[in-house]
């Protein structure tokens, strides 16, 4: 028997690490703005080709064709360079986007010296044409709605500055510049927040899995040993009893630490009640839960967990040293059912006024109060020599189709059974 | 059946544990035909030795004990699998039971409990701990409320639900029998039937999966 125990504790502890921990870095979601950057790159390339066509049509009439060619070559170089840099997340720095703005502005304003006065007045396109606008898309993808709007306004202003007059076409350009900046910026903001949310959820999931793995391993090893030491120490008495008491304190402390550390909540702020209750199992307490998580809003899960713990504490105090307890958690979909049973002596008849029972009633009222606050029922069933059994039923919040599915076969116990 | 009539095979990758269990069983008069530490040789040996009961650990080095359980119970009709695991009553225990195991015992159980469980497994009884009852009950509940389960999902009768709940709350078969005013044998039958329905459903699901994915009928599924 002794060797069996030793043998069982060991493999349990040894085997746990076999589940490989999740790969580092896999908890980061890919940047949701990447598609926007690709779109920006595409737009800039198309805008450059567009500029190339206009250049071929107009180059002979330019006031300074050589300067125009230089501007065009610089555009080509800058287009290629930024497309390359914006392709990877590391290249999308604030500094690059700022330089991008400066380059686009300089090349745009250089048209002051390229185009003739007539071309300018006739509203013919500059060498950069709509390529100028791609600085707005870069800024809005990088900085969001505010940045996009501001840079759109800057682009529109420099347009007025270059032309030196205002007409309906230019108003349209203004609306397009600022509008595109705001709209793309909004898309970028949305993409960024959803990326962040996804990353958070992935991290939470990884943390929960790790916590559960740790909890299981601690439960299978340390807690069982501490419980054993406490029990044996108390039996031996004297100095051993003191050691046993200390072990017991640590057991309780560790257990509540494992149970109370708020498991990183899921996206909807739900907690797996099954995982939390499982921690309460000891040599004397058998916990039975479904294999799948029982997800409940975190405050409700905490409340129900405390109720179970309170009921088990009560068993510890009143049911005698040899008493065993069983906890059963059932998820009926619309309703959560928890049963806590012990095989102690039960509550003797005619002891209603006894001090011990007074203590029990206090606990019973506390359990009932908490369950009823959640719209549920708590019934206590006991008979002399037949232990006590709590049955706690709580409706799952937000459930509208409360059909009596699966509940058939349960008798509703009356509190008056005692 | 008494001890000497029952042949047992122990599958566990921990040699110390494996030998300890074999010794305990032999001392009580069981015939421990073979012991092994991995699932592949477990299946091979079981085919030739044909033990009455295979004591199966779920944490094996190579393939999982769940797969070994499935193959042994499907290929060797007279052999029953009793899962003996330290992993706690979690999903893998439920999977092993769905795959065909007739019961489950924690490794911390006493020798007497082990001996009793092996005897009962050999005669075809289901060996249920309270924890396993909770898992099986949870599985039926899950199927009942799962939107995609449809009408093929097996359901518990009211009586079966009642019996399973009592097992999960730690009552013995005898206590349940007197509480529900039925015979001890009827309680056992109810428990067995909850298992059998689950295993049948699992096999149908696997077969359907195999057909949908164009796998060969005989034995190809389950090996992945």
Coordinates of C-alpha atoms in Angstrom, one line a residue:
Chain A
X1 CA 0.0 0.0 0.0
X2 CA 2.8 2.4 1.0
X3 CA 4.8 1.6 -2.1
X4 CA 1.7 2.0 -4.3
X5 CA 1.1 5.5 -3.0
X6 CA 4.7 6.5 -3.6
X7 CA 4.6 5.0 -7.1
X8 CA 1.4 6.8 -8.0
X9 CA 2.5 10.2 -6.9
X10 CA 5.7 10.0 -8.9
X11 CA 4.4 9.2 -12.4
X12 CA 1.7 11.7 -12.0
X13 CA 4.1 14.5 -11.4
X14 CA 6.5 13.3 -14.0
X15 CA 4.1 13.0 -16.8
X16 CA 2.5 16.4 -16.7
X17 CA 5.3 18.2 -18.7
X18 CA 4.7 15.9 -21.6
X19 CA 2.1 18.3 -22.8
X20 CA 4.3 20.7 -24.7
X21 CA 3.8 24.3 -23.6
X22 CA 2.4 26.5 -26.3
X23 CA 5.1 27.9 -28.6
X24 CA 6.5 31.2 -27.5
X25 CA 5.1 34.1 -29.5
X26 CA 2.2 32.2 -30.9
X27 CA 0.0 34.3 -28.6
X28 CA 0.5 37.4 -30.7
X29 CA -2.1 37.8 -33.4
X30 CA -0.8 39.0 -36.8
X31 CA -1.2 42.7 -37.3
X32 CA -4.7 43.3 -38.6
X33 CA -3.4 46.4 -40.5
X34 CA -1.2 44.4 -42.8
X35 CA -3.9 44.2 -45.6
X36 CA -4.3 48.0 -45.4
X37 CA -0.5 48.3 -45.9
X38 CA -0.7 46.0 -48.9
X39 CA -3.5 48.1 -50.3
X40 CA -1.5 51.3 -49.8
X41 CA 1.5 49.7 -51.6
X42 CA -0.7 48.7 -54.5
X43 CA -2.2 52.2 -54.7
X44 CA 1.2 53.9 -54.7
X45 CA 2.4 51.6 -57.5
X46 CA -0.7 52.3 -59.6
X47 CA -0.5 56.0 -58.9
X48 CA 3.1 56.0 -60.1
X49 CA 2.1 54.3 -63.4
X50 CA -0.6 56.9 -63.8
X51 CA 2.0 59.7 -63.2
X52 CA 4.2 58.0 -65.8
X53 CA 1.5 58.2 -68.5
X54 CA 0.8 61.9 -67.8
X55 CA 4.5 62.6 -67.9
X56 CA 4.8 61.1 -71.3
X57 CA 1.9 63.2 -72.6
X58 CA 3.1 66.5 -71.1
X59 CA 6.9 66.3 -70.9
X60 CA 7.5 68.3 -74.1
X61 CA 5.4 71.3 -72.8
X62 CA 7.0 71.5 -69.3
X63 CA 8.9 74.6 -68.4
X64 CA 11.7 72.5 -67.0
X65 CA 11.5 68.9 -68.5
X66 CA 14.9 67.9 -66.8
X67 CA 13.7 68.8 -63.4
X68 CA 10.4 67.0 -64.2
X69 CA 12.4 63.9 -65.1
X70 CA 14.4 64.1 -61.9
X71 CA 11.1 64.3 -59.9
X72 CA 9.8 61.3 -61.8
X73 CA 13.0 59.3 -61.1
X74 CA 12.9 60.2 -57.4
X75 CA 9.3 59.1 -57.3
X76 CA 10.2 55.8 -58.9
X77 CA 13.0 55.2 -56.4
X78 CA 10.9 56.3 -53.4
X79 CA 7.9 54.2 -54.5
X80 CA 10.1 51.1 -54.8
X81 CA 11.9 51.8 -51.5
X82 CA 8.7 52.4 -49.4
X83 CA 6.9 49.4 -51.0
X84 CA 9.8 47.3 -49.8
X85 CA 9.8 48.8 -46.3
X86 CA 6.1 48.8 -45.8
X87 CA 5.9 45.2 -46.7
X88 CA 7.1 44.0 -43.3
X89 CA 5.8 45.2 -39.9
X90 CA 9.3 46.2 -38.8
X91 CA 9.6 48.6 -41.7
X92 CA 6.4 50.5 -40.8
X93 CA 8.1 53.0 -38.4
X94 CA 6.8 56.5 -37.6
X95 CA 10.1 57.9 -38.8
X96 CA 9.7 56.4 -42.2
X97 CA 6.1 57.6 -42.5
X98 CA 7.3 61.1 -41.5
X99 CA 10.1 61.1 -44.1
X100 CA 7.5 59.7 -46.6
X101 CA 5.4 62.8 -46.0
X102 CA 8.3 65.1 -46.4
X103 CA 9.5 63.5 -49.6
X104 CA 6.0 63.5 -51.1
X105 CA 5.5 67.2 -50.1
X106 CA 8.9 68.2 -51.6
X107 CA 8.4 66.4 -54.8
X108 CA 4.9 67.9 -55.1
X109 CA 6.0 71.4 -54.4
X110 CA 8.9 71.1 -56.8
X111 CA 6.2 71.2 -59.5
X112 CA 6.1 74.9 -59.0
X113 CA 9.3 75.0 -61.1
X114 CA 8.4 72.2 -63.6
X115 CA 5.0 73.2 -64.9
X116 CA 4.4 76.3 -67.0
X117 CA 2.1 79.0 -65.8
X118 CA -0.5 78.1 -68.5
X119 CA -0.4 74.4 -67.5
X120 CA -0.9 75.4 -63.9
X121 CA -3.8 77.6 -64.7
X122 CA -5.4 75.0 -67.0
X123 CA -5.5 72.6 -64.2
X124 CA -3.3 70.0 -65.9
X125 CA -1.9 67.4 -63.6
X126 CA 1.5 67.9 -61.9
X127 CA 4.3 65.4 -62.4
X128 CA 3.3 63.6 -59.2
X129 CA -0.4 63.6 -60.0
X130 CA -2.4 61.5 -57.5
X131 CA 0.8 59.9 -56.3
X132 CA 0.9 62.8 -53.9
X133 CA -2.3 61.4 -52.2
X134 CA -0.5 58.2 -51.3
X135 CA 1.1 60.0 -48.4
X136 CA -2.3 60.5 -47.0
X137 CA -3.0 56.7 -47.2
X138 CA 0.4 55.9 -45.5
X139 CA -0.3 58.4 -42.7
X140 CA -3.9 57.2 -42.1
X141 CA -2.9 53.5 -42.0
X142 CA 0.0 54.3 -39.6
X143 CA -1.7 56.8 -37.3
X144 CA -5.4 56.2 -37.6
X145 CA -8.3 58.6 -38.1
X146 CA -6.7 61.7 -36.6
X147 CA -3.4 61.4 -38.4
X148 CA -5.1 60.6 -41.6
X149 CA -7.4 63.6 -41.4
X150 CA -4.6 66.0 -40.5
X151 CA -2.3 64.8 -43.3
X152 CA -5.3 64.9 -45.7
X153 CA -5.8 68.5 -44.8
X154 CA -2.0 69.2 -45.3
X155 CA -2.2 67.6 -48.8
X156 CA -5.2 69.8 -49.7
X157 CA -3.5 72.9 -48.3
X158 CA -0.4 72.4 -50.3
X159 CA -2.5 71.9 -53.4
X160 CA -4.0 75.3 -52.9
X161 CA -0.6 76.7 -52.2
X162 CA 0.9 75.3 -55.4
X163 CA -2.0 76.3 -57.7
X164 CA -2.5 79.7 -56.2
X165 CA -6.2 79.6 -56.9
X166 CA -9.3 77.7 -55.9
X167 CA -11.9 76.1 -58.2
X168 CA -14.5 73.3 -57.9
X169 CA -12.0 70.6 -58.9
X170 CA -9.7 71.6 -56.1
X171 CA -12.6 71.5 -53.6
X172 CA -13.3 68.0 -54.8
X173 CA -9.6 67.1 -54.3
X174 CA -9.8 68.5 -50.8
X175 CA -12.8 66.4 -49.9
X176 CA -11.2 63.3 -51.4
X177 CA -7.9 63.9 -49.5
X178 CA -9.4 64.6 -46.1
X179 CA -12.2 62.0 -46.6
X180 CA -9.8 59.3 -47.6
X181 CA -7.6 60.1 -44.7
X182 CA -10.5 59.9 -42.2
X183 CA -12.0 56.8 -43.7
X184 CA -8.8 54.8 -44.0
X185 CA -7.7 56.0 -40.6
X186 CA -11.0 54.6 -39.2
X187 CA -10.4 51.3 -40.8
X188 CA -6.9 51.2 -39.5
X189 CA -8.0 52.1 -35.9
X190 CA -10.6 49.3 -36.1
X191 CA -8.1 46.8 -37.4
X192 CA -5.6 47.7 -34.6
X193 CA -8.1 47.4 -31.8
X194 CA -9.3 44.0 -33.0
X195 CA -5.8 42.9 -33.4
X196 CA -5.1 43.9 -29.8
X197 CA -8.3 42.2 -28.6
X198 CA -7.3 39.0 -30.4
X199 CA -3.8 39.1 -29.0
X200 CA -5.3 39.6 -25.5
X201 CA -7.6 36.7 -25.9
X202 CA -4.8 34.4 -27.2
X203 CA -2.6 35.4 -24.3
X204 CA -5.5 34.8 -21.8
X205 CA -6.1 31.4 -23.4
X206 CA -2.5 30.4 -23.1
X207 CA -2.3 31.6 -19.5
X208 CA -5.4 29.7 -18.6
X209 CA -4.1 26.5 -20.1
X210 CA -0.8 26.9 -18.2
X211 CA -2.6 27.7 -15.0
X212 CA -4.8 24.6 -15.3
X213 CA -1.7 22.5 -16.1
X214 CA 0.0 23.8 -13.0
X215 CA -3.1 23.4 -10.8
X216 CA -3.5 19.8 -11.9
X217 CA 0.1 19.0 -11.3
X218 CA 0.0 20.6 -7.8
X219 CA -3.2 18.9 -7.0
X220 CA -1.9 15.5 -8.0
X221 CA 1.3 15.9 -6.0
X222 CA 1.9 18.6 -3.4
X223 CA -1.7 18.8 -2.1
X224 CA -2.1 15.1 -1.7
X225 CA 1.2 14.9 0.3
X226 CA 0.2 17.8 2.5
X227 CA -3.2 16.3 3.2
X228 CA -1.5 13.0 4.1
X229 CA 1.0 14.7 6.4
X230 CA -1.8 16.6 8.2
X231 CA -3.9 13.5 8.7
X232 CA -1.0 11.3 9.8
X233 CA 0.5 14.0 12.0
X234 CA -2.8 14.6 13.8
X235 CA -3.1 10.8 14.4
X236 CA 0.4 10.6 15.9
X237 CA -0.2 13.5 18.3
X238 CA 2.4 15.6 20.2
X239 CA 5.0 17.3 18.1
X240 CA 3.8 15.5 15.0
X241 CA 0.4 17.0 15.5
X242 CA 1.9 20.4 15.4
X243 CA 3.7 19.5 12.1
X244 CA 0.4 18.1 10.8
X245 CA -1.4 21.3 11.7
X246 CA 1.2 23.4 9.9
X247 CA 0.9 21.1 6.8
X248 CA -2.8 21.6 7.0
X249 CA -2.5 25.3 7.0
X250 CA -0.3 25.3 4.0
X251 CA -2.7 22.9 2.3
X252 CA -5.6 25.3 2.8
X253 CA -3.5 28.3 1.8
X254 CA -2.3 26.6 -1.4
X255 CA -5.7 25.3 -2.3
X256 CA -7.3 28.8 -1.9
X257 CA -4.5 30.3 -3.8
X258 CA -5.1 28.0 -6.7
X259 CA -8.8 28.5 -6.6
X260 CA -8.9 32.2 -6.0
X261 CA -6.3 33.3 -8.5
X262 CA -8.7 34.7 -11.1
X263 CA -8.2 32.5 -14.1
X264 CA -7.6 34.9 -17.0
X265 CA -11.1 35.5 -18.0
X266 CA -12.3 34.6 -21.5
X267 CA -13.5 37.2 -23.9
X268 CA -17.0 37.2 -22.4
X269 CA -15.5 37.3 -18.9
X270 CA -16.6 33.7 -18.1
X271 CA -14.9 31.3 -15.8
X272 CA -14.8 27.5 -15.9
X273 CA -16.6 26.5 -12.7
X274 CA -15.7 22.8 -13.3
X275 CA -11.9 23.6 -13.2
X276 CA -12.3 25.7 -10.0
X277 CA -14.4 23.1 -8.2
X278 CA -12.0 20.3 -9.2
X279 CA -9.3 21.9 -7.1
X280 CA -11.4 21.1 -3.9
X281 CA -10.9 17.3 -4.3
X282 CA -8.9 15.6 -1.6
X283 CA -8.5 12.1 -0.2
X284 CA -11.8 12.7 1.7
X285 CA -13.6 14.8 -0.9
X286 CA -14.5 13.3 -4.3
X287 CA -15.3 15.9 -6.9
X288 CA -17.2 14.8 -10.0
X289 CA -17.5 17.3 -12.9
X290 CA -18.2 17.1 -16.6
X291 CA -15.2 16.7 -18.9
X292 CA -16.1 19.9 -20.8
X293 CA -15.8 23.4 -19.2
X294 CA -18.8 24.8 -17.4
X295 CA -18.5 28.4 -18.4
X296 CA -20.3 30.9 -16.2
X297 CA -19.9 34.7 -15.6
X298 CA -16.9 35.1 -13.3
X299 CA -18.8 36.6 -10.3
X300 CA -21.4 33.8 -10.4
X301 CA -18.7 31.1 -10.6
X302 CA -16.9 32.7 -7.6
X303 CA -20.1 32.7 -5.7
X304 CA -20.9 29.1 -6.4
X305 CA -17.4 28.1 -5.6
X306 CA -17.6 29.8 -2.2
X307 CA -20.9 28.0 -1.6
X308 CA -19.4 24.6 -2.3
X309 CA -16.4 25.5 -0.1
X310 CA -18.6 26.6 2.7
X311 CA -20.6 23.4 2.6
X312 CA -17.4 21.3 2.6
X313 CA -16.0 23.3 5.5
X314 CA -19.2 22.5 7.3
X315 CA -18.7 18.8 6.6
X316 CA -15.2 19.1 8.0
X317 CA -16.5 20.7 11.2
X318 CA -19.5 18.6 11.9
X319 CA -19.5 15.3 10.1
X320 CA -16.6 13.7 12.0
X321 CA -13.1 12.8 11.0
X322 CA -13.9 9.7 9.0
X323 CA -16.7 11.3 7.0
X324 CA -16.3 11.5 3.3
X325 CA -17.8 14.0 1.0
X326 CA -18.9 14.1 -2.6
X327 CA -19.4 17.0 -4.9
X328 CA -21.3 16.6 -8.2
X329 CA -21.5 19.5 -10.7
X330 CA -24.0 19.2 -13.5
X331 CA -24.6 21.6 -16.4
X332 CA -28.2 21.2 -17.7
X333 CA -27.7 24.1 -20.1
X334 CA -30.4 26.4 -18.6
X335 CA -29.5 25.4 -15.1
X336 CA -26.4 24.5 -13.0
X337 CA -26.9 21.8 -10.4
X338 CA -24.4 21.2 -7.6
X339 CA -24.9 18.4 -5.0
X340 CA -22.7 18.2 -1.9
X341 CA -23.2 15.0 0.1
X342 CA -21.4 13.6 3.1
X343 CA -21.8 10.3 4.9
X344 CA -21.5 11.7 8.4
X345 CA -24.0 11.2 11.2
X346 CA -26.4 13.7 9.8
X347 CA -28.3 16.1 11.9
X348 CA -30.0 14.3 14.8
X349 CA -33.7 14.9 15.4
X350 CA -34.6 16.9 18.4
X351 CA -31.3 18.7 18.4
X352 CA -32.7 21.8 16.7
X353 CA -31.8 24.0 19.6
X354 CA -28.3 22.6 20.3
X355 CA -25.4 24.9 19.9
X356 CA -23.8 22.8 17.2
X357 CA -26.9 23.0 15.1
X358 CA -27.1 26.7 15.6
X359 CA -23.7 26.9 13.9
X360 CA -25.0 24.8 11.1
X361 CA -28.0 26.9 10.6
X362 CA -25.9 30.0 10.3
X363 CA -24.0 28.3 7.5
X364 CA -27.1 27.0 5.9
X365 CA -28.6 30.5 5.9
X366 CA -25.5 31.9 4.3
X367 CA -25.5 29.3 1.6
X368 CA -29.2 29.8 1.0
X369 CA -28.9 33.5 0.9
X370 CA -26.2 33.5 -1.7
X371 CA -28.0 31.0 -3.9
X372 CA -31.3 32.8 -3.7
X373 CA -29.6 36.0 -4.6
X374 CA -28.8 34.4 -7.9
X375 CA -32.4 33.2 -8.4
X376 CA -31.7 29.6 -7.4
X377 CA -32.7 27.2 -4.7
X378 CA -30.7 25.4 -2.1
X379 CA -32.2 22.4 -0.3
X380 CA -30.7 20.5 2.6
X381 CA -31.6 16.9 3.0
X382 CA -30.6 15.1 6.1
X383 CA -31.6 12.3 8.4
X384 CA -29.9 10.8 11.5
X385 CA -27.2 8.4 10.4
X386 CA -27.7 9.2 6.8
X387 CA -25.4 12.2 6.3
X388 CA -26.4 15.5 4.8
X389 CA -26.9 16.5 1.2
X390 CA -27.2 19.9 -0.3
X391 CA -28.7 20.3 -3.7
X392 CA -28.1 23.7 -5.2
X393 CA -29.8 24.8 -8.4
X394 CA -29.1 28.0 -10.1
X395 CA -30.4 29.2 -13.4
X396 CA -27.8 30.1 -16.0
X397 CA -28.1 33.9 -16.5
X398 CA -29.2 35.1 -19.9
X399 CA -30.8 31.8 -20.8
X400 CA -34.2 32.3 -22.4
X401 CA -35.2 28.8 -23.4
X402 CA -35.6 27.2 -20.0
X403 CA -37.1 24.0 -21.1
X404 CA -37.1 21.2 -18.5
X405 CA -34.5 19.3 -20.6
X406 CA -32.7 16.6 -18.7
X407 CA -34.2 17.5 -15.4
X408 CA -36.5 14.5 -15.4
X409 CA -36.0 12.1 -12.7
X410 CA -35.0 14.5 -10.0
X411 CA -37.2 14.8 -7.0
X412 CA -37.4 18.2 -5.6
X413 CA -36.3 17.8 -2.1
X414 CA -38.1 19.7 0.5
X415 CA -36.2 21.5 3.2
X416 CA -38.5 20.0 5.7
X417 CA -37.0 16.5 5.2
X418 CA -35.1 16.9 8.5
Chain B
X1 CA -15.2 -16.2 -10.9
X2 CA -12.5 -16.2 -8.3
X3 CA -8.9 -15.1 -8.6
X4 CA -7.2 -18.1 -10.3
X5 CA -9.7 -18.2 -13.1
X6 CA -9.0 -14.7 -14.2
X7 CA -6.0 -13.8 -16.4
X8 CA -4.8 -10.2 -16.3
X9 CA -2.4 -8.1 -18.4
X10 CA -0.9 -5.0 -17.0
X11 CA -0.1 -2.1 -19.4
X12 CA 1.9 0.8 -17.8
X13 CA 5.1 2.5 -18.9
X14 CA 6.3 2.8 -15.3
X15 CA 8.2 -0.4 -14.5
X16 CA 8.0 0.0 -10.7
X17 CA 4.3 0.5 -10.8
X18 CA 3.7 -2.2 -13.3
X19 CA 5.6 -4.8 -11.3
X20 CA 3.9 -3.7 -8.1
X21 CA 0.5 -4.2 -9.5
X22 CA 1.4 -7.5 -11.0
X23 CA 2.8 -8.7 -7.7
X24 CA -0.3 -7.6 -5.8
X25 CA -2.6 -9.4 -8.2
X26 CA -0.5 -12.6 -8.2
X27 CA -0.5 -12.6 -4.4
X28 CA -4.3 -12.6 -4.6
X29 CA -4.3 -15.6 -6.9
X30 CA -4.8 -13.9 -10.3
X31 CA -2.8 -15.1 -13.3
X32 CA -0.8 -12.1 -14.6
X33 CA 0.0 -13.4 -18.1
X34 CA 1.9 -10.4 -19.4
X35 CA 3.0 -6.9 -18.6
X36 CA 4.2 -4.3 -21.0
X37 CA 4.9 -0.6 -21.1
X38 CA 3.7 0.4 -24.6
X39 CA 0.5 0.3 -26.5
X40 CA 1.8 -1.3 -29.7
X41 CA 3.1 -4.4 -27.9
X42 CA 0.1 -4.4 -25.7
X43 CA -2.1 -5.0 -28.7
X44 CA 0.2 -7.6 -30.1
X45 CA 0.5 -9.5 -26.8
X46 CA -3.2 -9.3 -26.1
X47 CA -4.0 -10.9 -29.4
X48 CA -2.0 -14.0 -28.5
X49 CA -2.5 -14.1 -24.7
X50 CA -6.2 -13.1 -24.8
X51 CA -6.4 -12.0 -21.2
X52 CA -9.7 -11.6 -19.4
X53 CA -8.8 -8.2 -18.2
X54 CA -6.3 -5.6 -19.4
X55 CA -5.3 -3.1 -16.8
X56 CA -4.6 0.0 -18.9
X57 CA -2.7 3.1 -18.0
X58 CA -3.6 6.1 -20.2
X59 CA -0.3 7.9 -20.2
X60 CA 1.8 5.6 -22.4
X61 CA 4.9 6.6 -24.3
X62 CA 3.9 5.8 -27.8
X63 CA 0.3 5.9 -28.9
X64 CA -2.3 6.8 -26.3
X65 CA -3.9 4.3 -24.0
X66 CA -7.2 5.4 -25.4
X67 CA -6.3 4.1 -28.9
X68 CA -4.9 0.8 -27.4
X69 CA -8.2 0.5 -25.5
X70 CA -10.3 1.0 -28.7
X71 CA -8.3 -1.6 -30.6
X72 CA -8.2 -4.2 -27.9
X73 CA -11.9 -4.1 -27.2
X74 CA -12.8 -4.1 -30.8
X75 CA -10.4 -6.9 -32.0
X76 CA -10.5 -9.2 -29.0
X77 CA -14.2 -9.8 -27.9
X78 CA -13.5 -11.7 -24.7
X79 CA -11.1 -9.2 -23.3
X80 CA -12.2 -6.3 -21.2
X81 CA -10.2 -3.2 -20.4
X82 CA -10.1 -1.6 -17.0
X83 CA -8.5 1.8 -17.0
X84 CA -6.1 2.4 -14.1
X85 CA -4.9 6.0 -14.2
X86 CA -3.2 8.6 -12.1
X87 CA -4.2 11.4 -14.5
X88 CA -7.3 12.3 -12.6
X89 CA -10.8 12.1 -13.8
X90 CA -10.6 14.2 -16.9
X91 CA -11.4 14.0 -20.6
X92 CA -9.0 11.2 -21.4
X93 CA -10.7 8.8 -18.9
X94 CA -14.1 9.6 -20.6
X95 CA -12.5 9.0 -24.0
X96 CA -11.1 5.7 -22.9
X97 CA -14.6 4.6 -21.6
X98 CA -16.2 5.8 -24.9
X99 CA -13.6 3.8 -26.8
X100 CA -14.7 0.6 -25.0
X101 CA -13.2 0.4 -21.5
X102 CA -15.5 -1.2 -19.0
X103 CA -14.4 0.9 -16.1
X104 CA -12.0 3.1 -14.4
X105 CA -10.0 3.1 -11.1
X106 CA -7.7 5.7 -9.7
X107 CA -4.1 4.5 -9.0
X108 CA -4.5 5.5 -5.4
X109 CA -7.1 2.8 -4.9
X110 CA -6.3 0.1 -2.3
X111 CA -5.4 -3.4 -3.3
X112 CA -8.8 -4.6 -2.1
X113 CA -10.5 -2.1 -4.3
X114 CA -8.3 -3.1 -7.2
X115 CA -9.0 -6.8 -6.7
X116 CA -12.7 -6.2 -6.5
X117 CA -12.6 -4.0 -9.6
X118 CA -10.7 -6.7 -11.7
X119 CA -13.2 -9.4 -10.6
X120 CA -16.2 -7.3 -11.5
X121 CA -14.6 -6.3 -14.9
X122 CA -14.0 -9.9 -15.7
X123 CA -17.7 -10.8 -15.3
X124 CA -18.7 -7.9 -17.4
X125 CA -19.8 -5.4 -14.8
X126 CA -19.0 -1.7 -15.3
X127 CA -16.6 -0.4 -12.7
X128 CA -17.6 3.2 -11.9
X129 CA -16.1 5.7 -9.6
X130 CA -18.1 8.7 -8.6
X131 CA -15.8 10.8 -10.7
X132 CA -16.4 8.6 -13.8
X133 CA -20.2 8.8 -13.2
X134 CA -19.9 12.6 -13.2
X135 CA -18.0 12.5 -16.5
X136 CA -20.5 10.1 -18.2
X137 CA -23.4 12.1 -16.8
X138 CA -21.8 15.3 -18.1
X139 CA -21.3 13.8 -21.5
X140 CA -25.0 12.8 -21.8
X141 CA -25.9 16.3 -20.6
X142 CA -23.6 17.9 -23.2
X143 CA -25.1 15.8 -26.0
X144 CA -28.6 16.7 -24.9
X145 CA -28.0 20.4 -25.1
X146 CA -25.5 20.4 -28.0
X147 CA -27.2 22.0 -31.0
X148 CA -25.6 19.7 -33.6
X149 CA -26.1 16.4 -31.8
X150 CA -29.6 15.9 -33.4
X151 CA -31.7 12.9 -32.6
X152 CA -29.0 10.3 -33.0
X153 CA -27.4 11.2 -29.7
X154 CA -28.2 8.6 -27.1
X155 CA -30.3 9.7 -24.1
X156 CA -30.5 8.4 -20.6
X157 CA -33.8 7.2 -19.2
X158 CA -35.0 8.9 -16.1
X159 CA -34.0 5.9 -14.0
X160 CA -30.6 5.7 -15.5
X161 CA -30.1 9.4 -14.8
X162 CA -31.1 8.9 -11.3
X163 CA -28.8 5.9 -10.8
X164 CA -25.8 7.7 -12.4
X165 CA -26.4 10.7 -10.2
X166 CA -26.4 8.6 -7.0
X167 CA -23.2 6.9 -8.2
X168 CA -21.6 10.3 -8.8
X169 CA -22.7 11.3 -5.2
X170 CA -20.7 8.4 -3.8
X171 CA -23.5 6.0 -3.0
X172 CA -22.7 2.3 -3.4
X173 CA -24.8 0.0 -5.6
X174 CA -26.3 -1.4 -2.5
X175 CA -27.2 2.0 -1.1
X176 CA -28.7 3.0 -4.4
X177 CA -30.7 -0.2 -4.6
X178 CA -32.3 0.3 -1.2
X179 CA -32.9 4.0 -1.9
X180 CA -34.6 3.5 -5.2
X181 CA -36.3 0.2 -4.0
X182 CA -34.8 -1.8 -6.9
X183 CA -32.5 -4.8 -6.8
X184 CA -28.8 -4.6 -6.7
X185 CA -28.6 -6.3 -10.0
X186 CA -30.9 -3.8 -11.6
X187 CA -28.6 -1.0 -10.5
X188 CA -25.6 -2.7 -12.1
X189 CA -27.6 -3.2 -15.3
X190 CA -28.6 0.5 -15.4
X191 CA -25.0 1.6 -15.0
X192 CA -23.8 -0.9 -17.7
X193 CA -26.4 0.3 -20.1
X194 CA -25.4 4.0 -19.8
X195 CA -21.9 2.9 -20.8
X196 CA -22.9 0.6 -23.6
X197 CA -25.1 3.3 -25.2
X198 CA -22.2 5.7 -25.1
X199 CA -19.8 3.2 -26.6
X200 CA -22.2 2.3 -29.3
X201 CA -22.7 5.9 -30.2
X202 CA -19.0 6.5 -30.3
X203 CA -18.5 3.6 -32.6
X204 CA -21.2 4.8 -34.9
X205 CA -19.7 8.3 -34.9
X206 CA -16.3 6.9 -35.8
X207 CA -17.7 4.7 -38.6
X208 CA -19.6 7.7 -40.0
X209 CA -16.5 9.8 -39.8
X210 CA -14.5 7.1 -41.6
X211 CA -17.1 6.7 -44.4
X212 CA -17.4 10.5 -44.8
X213 CA -13.6 10.7 -45.2
X214 CA -13.4 7.7 -47.5
X215 CA -11.4 5.5 -45.2
X216 CA -11.3 1.8 -45.5
X217 CA -13.9 0.0 -43.3
X218 CA -11.8 -2.6 -41.5
X219 CA -9.7 -1.2 -38.8
X220 CA -8.4 1.8 -40.7
X221 CA -10.1 4.3 -38.5
X222 CA -8.8 4.9 -35.1
X223 CA -5.2 4.6 -36.3
X224 CA -5.2 8.1 -37.8

